[in-house]
Amino acid sequence: MTKPSIPRLKTLIGEEQDIADIPDIVSWEKINSEEPIWYVMIRGSNGRMTITDARDITDPKRFLTQCFKQLNLIFPPVTPVIWANRLRDALPKMTEKQADEDTTRGGQFRELLETFLTNRMRGKVREDLLRGAPWEDEESRRRYFTMEALAKFLEREGMCKVKRNEIAAWIKALGGGPQNLTIKNKRKRCWWVPSDAVDEAPELAAPDLPEPVI
């Protein structure tokens, strides 16, 4: 079997590819959160790509697809080696910033947890935990609830595909954790957060109603 010549090898691996045929990242920004977002600008376009999957950056085929999908730019195939080198050269151009808390999954969880713990359906006595209502122990300054009830509430409010180990991690980050409580002579596994981990829902004054006309 005849071995390919050196020039042919270079062509096969893309070493002689015209630099203009390779996407040139002129600026990009990474928003750090549980699920990072990248905003990428390419030379030759005034548009900005929004990328939510890192593979759409590191995989040259997927990146070229995003260029066509979002910017209407078409590039010839790029080899993985050349693309890795291009990304390495572009890294100094990347800026990073932390996502605003209320735009992250953790921030969304905290907002929904506050609603869950302080809404009108909250319990008044410990036994209310058995029906899924949260309950505040004013002596210990802890708000108790069951994982099952909270997970169902989060799903109803649109926070889908949240895993219970994620919920547990967020609870612990607020200074809470699991605890077994005795309710009606039975042990019930509950979770808790400090009372001051959430803000109490403000009580709204009843609207003034006009006096009936007699």
Tab-separated table of C-alpha atoms in Angstrom:
chain	number	residue	atom	x	y	z
A	1	MET	CA	0.000	0.000	0.000
A	2	THR	CA	1.427	3.360	-1.071
A	3	LYS	CA	1.787	5.909	1.704
A	4	PRO	CA	0.363	9.379	1.002
A	5	SER	CA	2.881	12.133	0.377
A	6	ILE	CA	3.608	14.789	3.004
A	7	PRO	CA	1.606	17.468	1.131
A	8	ARG	CA	-1.260	14.995	0.811
A	9	LEU	CA	-1.103	14.241	4.542
A	10	LYS	CA	-1.232	17.942	5.338
A	11	THR	CA	-4.287	18.284	3.152
A	12	LEU	CA	-5.963	15.319	4.818
A	13	ILE	CA	-5.462	16.638	8.340
A	14	GLY	CA	-6.283	20.198	7.380
A	15	GLU	CA	-2.942	21.864	8.029
A	16	GLU	CA	-3.166	23.749	4.732
A	17	GLN	CA	-6.730	24.930	5.278
A	18	ASP	CA	-7.178	28.625	4.476
A	19	ILE	CA	-7.365	30.560	7.723
A	20	ALA	CA	-10.320	32.513	6.311
A	21	ASP	CA	-12.261	29.250	6.178
A	22	ILE	CA	-12.034	28.836	9.951
A	23	PRO	CA	-14.474	30.722	12.226
A	24	ASP	CA	-12.635	33.502	14.037
A	25	ILE	CA	-14.015	34.316	17.483
A	26	VAL	CA	-13.561	38.064	17.964
A	27	SER	CA	-15.198	38.232	21.398
A	28	TRP	CA	-17.094	35.947	23.737
A	29	GLU	CA	-18.545	36.055	27.203
A	30	LYS	CA	-19.295	33.241	29.622
A	31	ILE	CA	-22.063	33.589	32.200
A	32	ASN	CA	-21.189	31.257	35.070
A	33	SER	CA	-24.050	29.367	36.705
A	34	GLU	CA	-25.156	25.768	37.208
A	35	GLU	CA	-25.770	25.732	33.450
A	36	PRO	CA	-23.305	28.198	31.859
A	37	ILE	CA	-24.217	30.332	28.856
A	38	TRP	CA	-21.780	31.621	26.233
A	39	TYR	CA	-22.312	34.654	24.013
A	40	VAL	CA	-20.037	34.406	20.967
A	41	MET	CA	-19.289	36.883	18.182
A	42	ILE	CA	-17.652	35.733	14.926
A	43	ARG	CA	-15.676	37.851	12.483
A	44	GLY	CA	-17.844	38.646	9.478
A	45	SER	CA	-21.109	38.954	11.399
A	46	ASN	CA	-22.638	41.627	13.616
A	47	GLY	CA	-24.798	39.015	15.308
A	48	ARG	CA	-24.102	37.225	18.547
A	49	MET	CA	-24.588	33.520	19.122
A	50	THR	CA	-26.099	32.221	22.342
A	51	ILE	CA	-24.737	28.793	23.239
A	52	THR	CA	-25.956	26.744	26.197
A	53	ASP	CA	-24.142	23.461	25.541
A	54	ALA	CA	-20.335	23.407	25.784
A	55	ARG	CA	-20.230	20.717	23.098
A	56	ASP	CA	-21.559	23.284	20.613
A	57	ILE	CA	-18.265	25.103	21.158
A	58	THR	CA	-15.709	22.328	21.533
A	59	ASP	CA	-17.034	20.143	18.702
A	60	PRO	CA	-16.197	21.862	15.389
A	61	LYS	CA	-19.094	20.237	13.523
A	62	ARG	CA	-21.597	21.414	16.111
A	63	PHE	CA	-20.045	24.887	16.225
A	64	LEU	CA	-20.335	25.252	12.444
A	65	THR	CA	-23.966	24.193	12.708
A	66	GLN	CA	-24.580	26.948	15.266
A	67	CYS	CA	-22.884	29.471	12.964
A	68	PHE	CA	-25.318	28.584	10.191
A	69	LYS	CA	-28.336	28.301	12.478
A	70	GLN	CA	-27.843	31.576	14.346
A	71	LEU	CA	-25.733	33.761	12.032
A	72	ASN	CA	-26.406	32.391	8.534
A	73	LEU	CA	-22.673	31.816	8.094
A	74	ILE	CA	-21.332	28.748	6.320
A	75	PHE	CA	-17.809	27.418	6.803
A	76	PRO	CA	-16.114	24.323	5.347
A	77	PRO	CA	-15.367	21.440	7.720
A	78	VAL	CA	-12.637	22.047	10.292
A	79	THR	CA	-10.528	19.285	11.820
A	80	PRO	CA	-10.702	18.806	15.606
A	81	VAL	CA	-6.986	19.586	16.002
A	82	ILE	CA	-7.191	22.885	14.144
A	83	TRP	CA	-10.370	23.848	15.976
A	84	ALA	CA	-8.830	23.061	19.363
A	85	ASN	CA	-5.895	25.326	18.506
A	86	ARG	CA	-8.265	28.080	17.367
A	87	LEU	CA	-10.192	27.867	20.642
A	88	ARG	CA	-6.957	27.924	22.631
A	89	ASP	CA	-5.936	31.119	20.837
A	90	ALA	CA	-9.363	32.659	21.506
A	91	LEU	CA	-9.435	31.905	25.249
A	92	PRO	CA	-7.711	35.184	26.268
A	93	LYS	CA	-10.576	37.059	24.586
A	94	MET	CA	-13.207	35.400	26.764
A	95	THR	CA	-14.670	37.385	29.653
A	96	GLU	CA	-16.534	35.784	32.541
A	97	LYS	CA	-19.127	37.008	34.986
A	98	GLN	CA	-21.402	35.432	37.540
A	99	ALA	CA	-25.046	35.048	36.636
A	100	ASP	CA	-27.557	37.108	38.596
A	101	GLU	CA	-28.895	34.950	41.416
A	102	ASP	CA	-32.524	35.141	40.314
A	103	THR	CA	-31.589	33.792	36.872
A	104	THR	CA	-29.987	30.599	38.202
A	105	ARG	CA	-31.727	27.391	39.184
A	106	GLY	CA	-30.566	27.932	42.750
A	107	GLY	CA	-32.074	31.412	42.766
A	108	GLN	CA	-35.321	30.138	41.283
A	109	PHE	CA	-35.436	27.426	43.943
A	110	ARG	CA	-35.010	29.947	46.742
A	111	GLU	CA	-37.855	32.102	45.405
A	112	LEU	CA	-40.187	29.109	45.126
A	113	LEU	CA	-39.138	27.760	48.535
A	114	GLU	CA	-40.055	31.108	50.078
A	115	THR	CA	-43.486	30.951	48.456
A	116	PHE	CA	-43.971	27.344	49.555
A	117	LEU	CA	-43.063	28.028	53.178
A	118	THR	CA	-44.997	31.267	53.641
A	119	ASN	CA	-48.132	30.880	51.549
A	120	ARG	CA	-51.631	30.599	52.965
A	121	MET	CA	-51.600	26.805	52.831
A	122	ARG	CA	-48.844	26.508	55.434
A	123	GLY	CA	-49.603	24.480	58.515
A	124	LYS	CA	-50.337	25.754	61.987
A	125	VAL	CA	-49.417	22.629	63.957
A	126	ARG	CA	-46.842	19.865	63.566
A	127	GLU	CA	-49.487	17.372	62.450
A	128	ASP	CA	-50.051	19.433	59.300
A	129	LEU	CA	-46.779	18.033	57.974
A	130	LEU	CA	-48.622	14.749	57.405
A	131	ARG	CA	-50.835	16.404	54.788
A	132	GLY	CA	-47.855	17.993	53.042
A	133	ALA	CA	-48.110	21.484	54.512
A	134	PRO	CA	-44.959	23.206	55.805
A	135	TRP	CA	-44.869	24.136	59.486
A	136	GLU	CA	-42.753	26.575	61.466
A	137	ASP	CA	-41.473	25.660	64.922
A	138	GLU	CA	-41.223	29.100	66.486
A	139	GLU	CA	-39.224	27.802	69.464
A	140	SER	CA	-36.409	26.357	67.378
A	141	ARG	CA	-36.844	28.968	64.622
A	142	ARG	CA	-37.010	26.277	61.976
A	143	ARG	CA	-39.410	25.751	59.084
A	144	TYR	CA	-40.159	22.070	58.492
A	145	PHE	CA	-41.518	20.385	55.383
A	146	THR	CA	-41.379	17.075	53.551
A	147	MET	CA	-39.233	16.505	50.498
A	148	GLU	CA	-42.169	14.957	48.634
A	149	ALA	CA	-44.419	17.978	49.145
A	150	LEU	CA	-41.710	20.453	48.168
A	151	ALA	CA	-40.714	18.484	45.052
A	152	LYS	CA	-44.343	18.370	43.872
A	153	PHE	CA	-44.724	22.101	44.487
A	154	LEU	CA	-41.590	22.904	42.477
A	155	GLU	CA	-42.845	20.812	39.574
A	156	ARG	CA	-46.260	22.498	39.635
A	157	GLU	CA	-44.551	25.877	39.534
A	158	GLY	CA	-42.604	24.961	36.407
A	159	MET	CA	-39.280	23.874	37.880
A	160	CYS	CA	-39.228	20.574	36.036
A	161	LYS	CA	-36.612	17.830	36.031
A	162	VAL	CA	-35.193	18.967	39.356
A	163	LYS	CA	-33.516	16.098	41.180
A	164	ARG	CA	-33.958	15.535	44.878
A	165	ASN	CA	-30.228	15.542	45.482
A	166	GLU	CA	-30.187	19.033	43.947
A	167	ILE	CA	-32.952	20.111	46.322
A	168	ALA	CA	-31.037	18.643	49.263
A	169	ALA	CA	-27.883	20.531	48.258
A	170	TRP	CA	-29.786	23.831	48.020
A	171	ILE	CA	-31.416	23.234	51.407
A	172	LYS	CA	-28.039	22.548	53.026
A	173	ALA	CA	-26.623	25.684	51.410
A	174	LEU	CA	-29.302	27.629	53.301
A	175	GLY	CA	-28.147	26.083	56.577
A	176	GLY	CA	-30.826	23.396	56.754
A	177	GLY	CA	-30.942	19.627	56.532
A	178	PRO	CA	-32.953	16.461	57.213
A	179	GLN	CA	-34.505	15.585	60.560
A	180	ASN	CA	-36.845	12.874	61.812
A	181	LEU	CA	-39.845	14.176	63.744
A	182	THR	CA	-42.278	12.229	65.900
A	183	ILE	CA	-45.825	12.970	64.772
A	184	LYS	CA	-48.753	11.049	66.251
A	185	ASN	CA	-46.344	8.454	67.659
A	186	LYS	CA	-44.750	7.878	64.260
A	187	ARG	CA	-41.358	8.877	62.939
A	188	LYS	CA	-41.607	11.184	59.937
A	189	ARG	CA	-38.580	12.151	57.864
A	190	CYS	CA	-38.679	15.878	57.259
A	191	TRP	CA	-36.390	18.648	56.105
A	192	TRP	CA	-35.920	22.105	57.541
A	193	VAL	CA	-34.370	25.490	56.903
A	194	PRO	CA	-33.789	28.292	59.423
A	195	SER	CA	-36.817	30.552	59.738
A	196	ASP	CA	-34.771	33.554	58.681
A	197	ALA	CA	-33.588	31.800	55.508
A	198	VAL	CA	-36.742	33.090	53.824
A	199	ASP	CA	-38.643	36.331	54.139
A	200	GLU	CA	-42.139	36.253	55.541
A	201	ALA	CA	-44.802	37.030	52.968
A	202	PRO	CA	-46.229	40.499	53.666
A	203	GLU	CA	-49.806	40.641	54.807
A	204	LEU	CA	-51.841	42.688	52.373
A	205	ALA	CA	-54.477	44.996	53.768
A	206	ALA	CA	-58.017	44.254	52.690
A	207	PRO	CA	-59.203	46.689	50.009
A	208	ASP	CA	-61.724	49.333	51.001
A	209	LEU	CA	-65.114	48.342	49.672
A	210	PRO	CA	-67.671	51.001	48.767
A	211	GLU	CA	-70.682	51.154	51.014
A	212	PRO	CA	-73.751	49.621	49.422
A	213	VAL	CA	-76.258	52.050	48.020
A	214	ILE	CA	-79.609	51.697	49.726
